[in-house]
Short mmCIF file of C-alpha atoms in Angstrom, two decimals:
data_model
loop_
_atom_site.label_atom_id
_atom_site.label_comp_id
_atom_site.label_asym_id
_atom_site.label_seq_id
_atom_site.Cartn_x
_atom_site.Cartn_y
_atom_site.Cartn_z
CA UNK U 14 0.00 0.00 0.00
CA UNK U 15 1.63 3.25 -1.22
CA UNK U 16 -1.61 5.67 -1.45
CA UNK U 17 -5.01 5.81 0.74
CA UNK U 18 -6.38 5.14 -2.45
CA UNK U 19 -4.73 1.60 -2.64
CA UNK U 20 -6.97 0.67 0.05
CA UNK U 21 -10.10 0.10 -1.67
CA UNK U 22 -8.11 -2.59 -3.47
CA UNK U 23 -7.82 -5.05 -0.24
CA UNK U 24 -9.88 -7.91 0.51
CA UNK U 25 -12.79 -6.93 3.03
CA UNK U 26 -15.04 -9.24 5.00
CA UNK U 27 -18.56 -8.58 4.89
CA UNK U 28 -20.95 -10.06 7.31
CA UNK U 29 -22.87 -11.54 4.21
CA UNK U 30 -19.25 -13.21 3.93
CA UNK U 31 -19.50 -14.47 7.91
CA UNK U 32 -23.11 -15.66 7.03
CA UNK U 33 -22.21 -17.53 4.21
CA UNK U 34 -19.77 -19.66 5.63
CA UNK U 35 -21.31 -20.13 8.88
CA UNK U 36 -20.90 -21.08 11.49
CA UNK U 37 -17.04 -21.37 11.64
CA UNK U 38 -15.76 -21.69 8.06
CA UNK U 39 -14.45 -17.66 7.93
CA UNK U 40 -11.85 -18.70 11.00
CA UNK U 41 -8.26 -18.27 10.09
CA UNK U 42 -7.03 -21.24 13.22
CA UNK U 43 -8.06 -24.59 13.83
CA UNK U 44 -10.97 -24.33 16.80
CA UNK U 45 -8.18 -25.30 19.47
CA UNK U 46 -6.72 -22.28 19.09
CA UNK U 47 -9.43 -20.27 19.50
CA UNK U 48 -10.15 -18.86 22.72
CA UNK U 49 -13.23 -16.46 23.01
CA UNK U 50 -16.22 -16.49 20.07
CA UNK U 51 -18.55 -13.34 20.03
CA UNK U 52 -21.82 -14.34 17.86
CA UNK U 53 -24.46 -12.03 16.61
CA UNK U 54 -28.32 -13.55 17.33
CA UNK U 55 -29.43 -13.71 14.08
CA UNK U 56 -32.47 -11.45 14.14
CA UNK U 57 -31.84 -10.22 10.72
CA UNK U 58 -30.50 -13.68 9.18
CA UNK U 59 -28.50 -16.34 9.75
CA UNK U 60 -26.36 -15.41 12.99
CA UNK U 61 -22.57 -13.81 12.25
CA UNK U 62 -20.23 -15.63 14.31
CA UNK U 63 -16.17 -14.67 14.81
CA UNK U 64 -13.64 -16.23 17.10
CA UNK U 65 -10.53 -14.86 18.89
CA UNK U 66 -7.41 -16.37 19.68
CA UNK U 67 -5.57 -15.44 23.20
CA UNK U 68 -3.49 -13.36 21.22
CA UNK U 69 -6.04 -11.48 19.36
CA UNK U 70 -7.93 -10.63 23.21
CA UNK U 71 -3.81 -9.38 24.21
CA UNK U 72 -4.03 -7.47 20.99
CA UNK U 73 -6.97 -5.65 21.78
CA UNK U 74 -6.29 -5.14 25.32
CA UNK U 75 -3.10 -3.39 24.74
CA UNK U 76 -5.27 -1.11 22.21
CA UNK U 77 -7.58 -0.55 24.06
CA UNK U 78 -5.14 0.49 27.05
CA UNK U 79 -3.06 2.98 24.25
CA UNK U 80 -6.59 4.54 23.66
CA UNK U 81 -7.13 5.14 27.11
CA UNK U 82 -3.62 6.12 28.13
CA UNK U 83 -4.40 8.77 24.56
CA UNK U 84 -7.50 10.24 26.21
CA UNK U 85 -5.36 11.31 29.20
CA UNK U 86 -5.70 8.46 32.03
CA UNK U 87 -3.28 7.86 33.98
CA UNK U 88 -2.46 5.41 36.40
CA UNK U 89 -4.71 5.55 39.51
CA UNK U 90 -7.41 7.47 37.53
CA UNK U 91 -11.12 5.23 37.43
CA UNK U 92 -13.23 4.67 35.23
CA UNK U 93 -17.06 3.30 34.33
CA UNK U 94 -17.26 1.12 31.17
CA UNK U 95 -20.93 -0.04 30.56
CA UNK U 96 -21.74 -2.37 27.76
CA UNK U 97 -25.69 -1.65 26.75
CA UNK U 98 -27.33 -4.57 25.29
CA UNK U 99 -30.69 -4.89 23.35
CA UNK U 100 -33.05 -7.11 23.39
CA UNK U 101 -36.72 -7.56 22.44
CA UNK U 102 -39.40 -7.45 24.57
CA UNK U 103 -40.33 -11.23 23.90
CA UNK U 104 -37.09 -12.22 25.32
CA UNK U 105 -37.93 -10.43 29.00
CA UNK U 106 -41.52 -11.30 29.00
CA UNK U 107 -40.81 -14.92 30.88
CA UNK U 108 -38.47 -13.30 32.88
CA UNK U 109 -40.78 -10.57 34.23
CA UNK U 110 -43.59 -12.03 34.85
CA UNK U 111 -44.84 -13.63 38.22
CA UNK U 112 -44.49 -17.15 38.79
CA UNK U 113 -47.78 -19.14 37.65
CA UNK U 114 -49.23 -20.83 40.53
CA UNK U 115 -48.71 -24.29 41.54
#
């Protein structure tokens, strides 16, 4: 890659791509190396699945820590990370209601 424009030119994975060759036929390592799988659940399709390797989850960690460290934390400085997820009403209703009665 010499230009920005060169980068329309590499291979991208779509999740029509994921899909396709679900559930693990996109992973680059045999299943024994991977160590953490994120999946999507499907709602629109066929679910996208992806796994991660221990180095991949070291990989992002160390971003992830650069990012922070770039934003101006420091050591001894805290922080709130909340992770919002979404879900359809169905999927509460059993939880929410009462009990039936025995």
């Amino acid at each position: 890659m010499k230009t920005l424009a060169d980068l329309a030119r590499f291979p991208f994975t779509t999740k029509q791509d994921l899909r396709d060759n679900y559930p693990y036929g996109m992973f680059a390592v045999p299943m024994d190396q991977v160590s953490r799988i994120h999946a999507s659940s499907g709602t629109t399709g066929k679910p996208t699945v992806v796994g991660y390797t221990a180095r991949d989850i070291s990989t992002w960690a160390d971003l992830v820590a650069r990012s922070i460290r770039a934003a101006g934390a420091r050591r001894g400085d805290r922080s709130i990370s909340a992770t919002v997820t979404v879900c359809s009403r169905a999927a509460w209703v059993p939880t929410m209601e009462p009990s039936a009665p025995a």
